[in-house]
CSV table of C-alpha atoms in Angstrom, one decimal:
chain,number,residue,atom,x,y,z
A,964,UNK,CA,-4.8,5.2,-4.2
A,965,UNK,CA,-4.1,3.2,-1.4
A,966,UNK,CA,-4.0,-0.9,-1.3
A,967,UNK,CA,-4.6,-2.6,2.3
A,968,UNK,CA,-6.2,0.9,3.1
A,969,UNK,CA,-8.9,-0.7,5.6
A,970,UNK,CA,-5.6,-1.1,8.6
A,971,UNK,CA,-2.7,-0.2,10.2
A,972,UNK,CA,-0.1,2.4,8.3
A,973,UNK,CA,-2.6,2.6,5.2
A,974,UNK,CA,-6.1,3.2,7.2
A,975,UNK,CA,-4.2,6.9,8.9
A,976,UNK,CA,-2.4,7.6,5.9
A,977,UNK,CA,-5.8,7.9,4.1
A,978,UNK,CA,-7.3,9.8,6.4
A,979,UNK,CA,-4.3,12.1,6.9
A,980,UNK,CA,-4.5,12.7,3.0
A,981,UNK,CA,-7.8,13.1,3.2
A,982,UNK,CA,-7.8,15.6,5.7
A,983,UNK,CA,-5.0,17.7,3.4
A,984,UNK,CA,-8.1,17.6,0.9
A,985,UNK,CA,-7.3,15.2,-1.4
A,986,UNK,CA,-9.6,12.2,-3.1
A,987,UNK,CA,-8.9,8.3,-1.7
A,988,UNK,CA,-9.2,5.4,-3.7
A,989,UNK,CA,-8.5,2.1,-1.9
A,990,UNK,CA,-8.9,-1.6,-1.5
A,991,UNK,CA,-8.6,-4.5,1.3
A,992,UNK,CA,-10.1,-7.9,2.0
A,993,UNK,CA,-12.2,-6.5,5.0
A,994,UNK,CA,-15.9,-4.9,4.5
A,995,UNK,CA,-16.3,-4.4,8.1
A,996,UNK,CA,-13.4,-2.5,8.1
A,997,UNK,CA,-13.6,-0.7,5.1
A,998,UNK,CA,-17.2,0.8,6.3
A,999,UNK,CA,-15.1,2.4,8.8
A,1000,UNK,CA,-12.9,4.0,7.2
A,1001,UNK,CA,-15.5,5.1,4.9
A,1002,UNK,CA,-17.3,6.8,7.5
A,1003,UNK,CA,-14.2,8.8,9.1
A,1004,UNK,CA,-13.3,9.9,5.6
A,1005,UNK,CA,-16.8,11.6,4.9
A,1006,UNK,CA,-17.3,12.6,8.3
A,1007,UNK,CA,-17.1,16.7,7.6
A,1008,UNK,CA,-18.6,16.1,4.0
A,1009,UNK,CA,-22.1,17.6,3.2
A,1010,UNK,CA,-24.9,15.5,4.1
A,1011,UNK,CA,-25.6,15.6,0.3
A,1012,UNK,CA,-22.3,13.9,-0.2
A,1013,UNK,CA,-21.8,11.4,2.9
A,1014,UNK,CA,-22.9,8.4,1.1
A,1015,UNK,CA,-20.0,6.0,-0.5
A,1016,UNK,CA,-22.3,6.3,-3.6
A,1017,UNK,CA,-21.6,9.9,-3.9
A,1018,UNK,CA,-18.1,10.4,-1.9
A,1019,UNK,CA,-15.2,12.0,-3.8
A,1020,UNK,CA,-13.6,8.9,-1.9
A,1021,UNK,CA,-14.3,5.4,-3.4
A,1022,UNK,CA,-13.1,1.9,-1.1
A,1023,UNK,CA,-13.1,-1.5,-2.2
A,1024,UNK,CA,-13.4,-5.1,-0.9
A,1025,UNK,CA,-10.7,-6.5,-3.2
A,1026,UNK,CA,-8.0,-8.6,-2.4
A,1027,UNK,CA,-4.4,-7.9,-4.5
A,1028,UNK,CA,-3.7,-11.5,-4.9
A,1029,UNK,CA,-6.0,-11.5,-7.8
A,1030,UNK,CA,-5.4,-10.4,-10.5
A,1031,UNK,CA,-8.4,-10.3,-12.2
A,1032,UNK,CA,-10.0,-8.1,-9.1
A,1033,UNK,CA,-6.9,-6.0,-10.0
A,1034,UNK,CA,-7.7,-5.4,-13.8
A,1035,UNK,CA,-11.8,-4.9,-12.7
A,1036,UNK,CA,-10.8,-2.4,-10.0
A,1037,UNK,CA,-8.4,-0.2,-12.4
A,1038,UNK,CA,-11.7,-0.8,-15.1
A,1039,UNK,CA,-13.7,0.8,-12.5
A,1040,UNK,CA,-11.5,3.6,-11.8
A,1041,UNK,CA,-11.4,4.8,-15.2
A,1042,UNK,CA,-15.5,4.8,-15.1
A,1043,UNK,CA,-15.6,6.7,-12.6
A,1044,UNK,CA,-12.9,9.1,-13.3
A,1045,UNK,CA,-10.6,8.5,-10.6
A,1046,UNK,CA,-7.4,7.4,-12.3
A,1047,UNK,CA,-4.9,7.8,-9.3
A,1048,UNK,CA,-2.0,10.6,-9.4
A,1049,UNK,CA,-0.5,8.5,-6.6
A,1050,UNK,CA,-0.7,4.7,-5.7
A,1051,UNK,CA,1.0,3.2,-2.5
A,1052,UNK,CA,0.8,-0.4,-2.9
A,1053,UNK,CA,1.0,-0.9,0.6
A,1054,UNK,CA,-0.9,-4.4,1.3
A,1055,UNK,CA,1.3,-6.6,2.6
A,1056,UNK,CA,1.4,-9.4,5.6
A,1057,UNK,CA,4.0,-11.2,7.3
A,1058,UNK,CA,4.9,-14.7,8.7
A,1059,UNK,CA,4.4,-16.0,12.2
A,1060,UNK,CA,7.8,-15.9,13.3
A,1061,UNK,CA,9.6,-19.1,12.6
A,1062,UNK,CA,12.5,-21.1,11.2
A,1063,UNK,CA,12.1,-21.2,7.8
A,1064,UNK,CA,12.0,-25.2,7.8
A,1065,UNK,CA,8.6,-24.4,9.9
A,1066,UNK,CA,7.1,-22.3,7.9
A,1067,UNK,CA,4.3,-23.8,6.4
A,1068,UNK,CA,4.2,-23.6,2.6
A,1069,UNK,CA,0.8,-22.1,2.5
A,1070,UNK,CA,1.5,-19.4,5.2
A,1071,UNK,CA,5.3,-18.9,2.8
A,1072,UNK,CA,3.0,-18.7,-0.1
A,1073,UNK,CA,0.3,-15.9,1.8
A,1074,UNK,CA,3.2,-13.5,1.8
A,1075,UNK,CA,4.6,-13.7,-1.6
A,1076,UNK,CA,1.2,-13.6,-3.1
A,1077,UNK,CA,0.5,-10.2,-1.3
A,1078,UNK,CA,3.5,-9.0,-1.0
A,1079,UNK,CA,5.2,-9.3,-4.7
A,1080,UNK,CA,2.8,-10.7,-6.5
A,1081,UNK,CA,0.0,-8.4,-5.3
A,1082,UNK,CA,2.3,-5.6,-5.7
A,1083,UNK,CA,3.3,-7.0,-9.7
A,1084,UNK,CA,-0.6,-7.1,-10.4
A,1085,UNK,CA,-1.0,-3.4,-9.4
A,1086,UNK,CA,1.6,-2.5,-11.9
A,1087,UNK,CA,0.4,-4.8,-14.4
A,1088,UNK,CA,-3.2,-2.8,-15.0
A,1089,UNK,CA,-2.6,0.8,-13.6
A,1090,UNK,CA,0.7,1.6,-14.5
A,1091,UNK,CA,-0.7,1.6,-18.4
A,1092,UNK,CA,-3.3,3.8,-17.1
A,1093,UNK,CA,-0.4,6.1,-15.5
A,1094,UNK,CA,1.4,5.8,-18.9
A,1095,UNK,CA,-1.3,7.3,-20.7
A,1096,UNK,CA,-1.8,10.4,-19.2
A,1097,UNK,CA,2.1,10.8,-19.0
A,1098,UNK,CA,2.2,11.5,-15.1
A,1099,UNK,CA,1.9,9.2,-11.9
A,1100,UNK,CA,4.1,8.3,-8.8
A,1101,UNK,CA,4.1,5.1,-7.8
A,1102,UNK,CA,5.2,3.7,-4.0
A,1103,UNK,CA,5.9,0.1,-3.3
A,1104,UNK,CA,6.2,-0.1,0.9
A,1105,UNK,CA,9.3,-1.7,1.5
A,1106,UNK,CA,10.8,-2.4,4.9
A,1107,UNK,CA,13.8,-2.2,6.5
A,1108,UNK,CA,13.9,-5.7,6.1
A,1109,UNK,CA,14.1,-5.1,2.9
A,1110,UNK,CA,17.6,-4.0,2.7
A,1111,UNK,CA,18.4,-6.5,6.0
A,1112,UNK,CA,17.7,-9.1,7.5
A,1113,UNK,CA,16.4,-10.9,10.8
A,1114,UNK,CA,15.6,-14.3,11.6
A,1115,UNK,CA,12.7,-15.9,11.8
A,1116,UNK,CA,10.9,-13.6,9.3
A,1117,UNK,CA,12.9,-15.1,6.4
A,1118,UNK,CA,9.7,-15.1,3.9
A,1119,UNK,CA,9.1,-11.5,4.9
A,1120,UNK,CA,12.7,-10.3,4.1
A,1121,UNK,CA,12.6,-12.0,0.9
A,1122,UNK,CA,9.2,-10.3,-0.2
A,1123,UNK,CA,10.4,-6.9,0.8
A,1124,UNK,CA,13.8,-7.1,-1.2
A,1125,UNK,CA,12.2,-8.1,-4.1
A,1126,UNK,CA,9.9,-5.0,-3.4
A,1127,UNK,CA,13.1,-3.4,-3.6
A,1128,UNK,CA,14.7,-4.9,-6.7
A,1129,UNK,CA,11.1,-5.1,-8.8
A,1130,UNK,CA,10.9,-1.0,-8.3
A,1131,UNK,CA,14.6,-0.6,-9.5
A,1132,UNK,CA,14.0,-2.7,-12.5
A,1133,UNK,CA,10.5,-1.1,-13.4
A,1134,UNK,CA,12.3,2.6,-13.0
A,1135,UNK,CA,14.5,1.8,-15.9
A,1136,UNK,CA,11.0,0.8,-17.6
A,1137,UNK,CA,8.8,4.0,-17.0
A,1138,UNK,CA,8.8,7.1,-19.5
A,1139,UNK,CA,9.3,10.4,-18.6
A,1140,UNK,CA,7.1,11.7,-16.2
A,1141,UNK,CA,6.3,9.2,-14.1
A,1142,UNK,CA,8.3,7.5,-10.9
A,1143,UNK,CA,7.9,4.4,-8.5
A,1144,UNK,CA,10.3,4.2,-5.5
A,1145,UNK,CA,11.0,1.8,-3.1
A,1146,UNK,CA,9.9,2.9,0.5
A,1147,UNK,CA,10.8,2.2,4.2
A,1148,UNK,CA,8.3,3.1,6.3
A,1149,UNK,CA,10.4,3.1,9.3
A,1150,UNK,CA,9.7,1.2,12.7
A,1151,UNK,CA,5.9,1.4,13.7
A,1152,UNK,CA,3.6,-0.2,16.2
A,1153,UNK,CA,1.3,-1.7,13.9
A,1154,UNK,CA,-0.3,-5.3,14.3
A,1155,UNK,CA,2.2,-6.7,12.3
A,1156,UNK,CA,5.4,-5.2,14.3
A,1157,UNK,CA,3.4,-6.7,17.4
A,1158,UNK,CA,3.5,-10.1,15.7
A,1159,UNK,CA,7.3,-9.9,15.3
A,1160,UNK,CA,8.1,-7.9,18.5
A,1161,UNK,CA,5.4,-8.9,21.0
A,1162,UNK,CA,4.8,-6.0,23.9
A,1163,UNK,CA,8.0,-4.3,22.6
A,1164,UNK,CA,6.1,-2.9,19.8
A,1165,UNK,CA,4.7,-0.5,22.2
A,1166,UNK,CA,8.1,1.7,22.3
A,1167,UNK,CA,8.1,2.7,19.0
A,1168,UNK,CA,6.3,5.4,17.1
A,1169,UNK,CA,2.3,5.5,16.9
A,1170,UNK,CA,0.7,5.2,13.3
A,1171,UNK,CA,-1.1,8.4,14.0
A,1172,UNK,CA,2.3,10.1,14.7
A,1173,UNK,CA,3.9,8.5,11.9
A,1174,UNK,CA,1.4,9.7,9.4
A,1175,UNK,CA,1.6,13.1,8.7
A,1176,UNK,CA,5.3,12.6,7.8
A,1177,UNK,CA,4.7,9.6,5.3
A,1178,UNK,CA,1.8,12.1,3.8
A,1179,UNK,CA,4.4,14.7,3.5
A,1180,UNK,CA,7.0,13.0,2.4
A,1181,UNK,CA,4.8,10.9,-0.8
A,1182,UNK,CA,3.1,13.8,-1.6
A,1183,UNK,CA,5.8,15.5,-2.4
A,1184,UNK,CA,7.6,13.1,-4.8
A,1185,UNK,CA,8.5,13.9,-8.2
A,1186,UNK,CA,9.7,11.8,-11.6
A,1187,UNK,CA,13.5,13.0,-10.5
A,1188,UNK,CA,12.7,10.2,-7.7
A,1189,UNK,CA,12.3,7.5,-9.8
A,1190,UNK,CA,13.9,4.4,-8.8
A,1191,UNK,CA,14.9,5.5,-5.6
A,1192,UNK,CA,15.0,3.6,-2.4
A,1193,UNK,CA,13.7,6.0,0.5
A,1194,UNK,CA,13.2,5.8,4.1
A,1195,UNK,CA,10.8,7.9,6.4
């Protein structure tokens, strides 16, 4: 299970663990863009099985900031038999760059409600689900800015290190069995490095390059992980 699956570093890490064979579950605030993605991930399925309806993949148009789209989601999940052996909670967004005297409270207030709180109600209804059947890895995306700091991106930073203190805290919570880890993605030219980094974005790594190492790297995470802080 992916959150903020429709873009950037979610959208090819989907397809690249799709294309290793396994099921995606997902969620984002576009439909446009989720049709998309839809349509690469059942691309090579049967004609019988093409349709969203009958996909081994299932996408939503939810948004993480609510929680009550949260607790429906997880709901529909267990309907449908697709309780997630993995979640990335990788929604997240990121200030215009600016002094943190001029950021506006409501663009302050985007980013924390994605970014932590988003993050907090993911844990808060599938985590229990996790809990029950005793198994489950769970990845919050983190940031190098997470574990430093830059200016201008002040309500970013702070986001990403709670990212990092919330998953230490919840480790010492979890039974045996399951695991949630902090992670750094590393440096990649998504939209949202562009927005910090303007054309300079362009001389680091591709999504599509990056992908097939994050796959690797999360689908081979264990319970001895738990409460780690990791970087790809």
């Amino acid at each position: 299970m992916i959150t903020g699956v429709s873009r950037g570093l979610g959208r090819v890490l989907a397809l690249e663990i799709a294309r290793r064979g396994h099921s995606v579950v997902g969620c984002a605030r576009s439909q446009e863009k989720l049709h998309a993605l839809m349509a690469d991930l059942t691309r090579d399925d049967p004609p019988s099985s093409s349709s969203s309806s009958s996909s081994k993949h299932l996408l939503k148009h939810l948004d993480v900031r609510s929680d009550n789209s949260m607790k429906e989601f997880a709901r529909l999940l267990v309907e449908e038999r697709k309780i997630p052996d993995i979640i990335v909670n990788n929604a997240g967004t990121i200030n215009k760059n600016n002094k943190i005297w001029a950021v506006p409270a409501e663009e302050f207030d985007m980013v924390i409600d994605t970014n932590i709180k988003g993050t907090a109600n993911i844990l808060r209804h599938f985590l229990p689900l996790l809990i029950e059947k005793k198994q489950g890895i769970v990845v919050n995306i983190s940031s190098g800015w997470g574990r430093s700091a830059a200016a201008e991106v002040a309500p970013y930073c702070a986001s990403k290190w709670a990212i990092e203190g919330l998953s230490k805290s919840v480790a010492k919570e979890l039974p045996p069995g399951l695991a949630i880890v902090a992670l750094n993605p590393g440096v990649v030219n998504t939209d949202m490095l562009a927005s910090c980094f303007g054309s300079n974005s362009a001389l680091y790594q591709s999504p599509e390059s990056w992908a097939p190492r994050a796959a690797t790297m999360i689908l081979n995470l264990t319970s001895e992980d738990n409460g780690a802080s990791l970087t790809i």
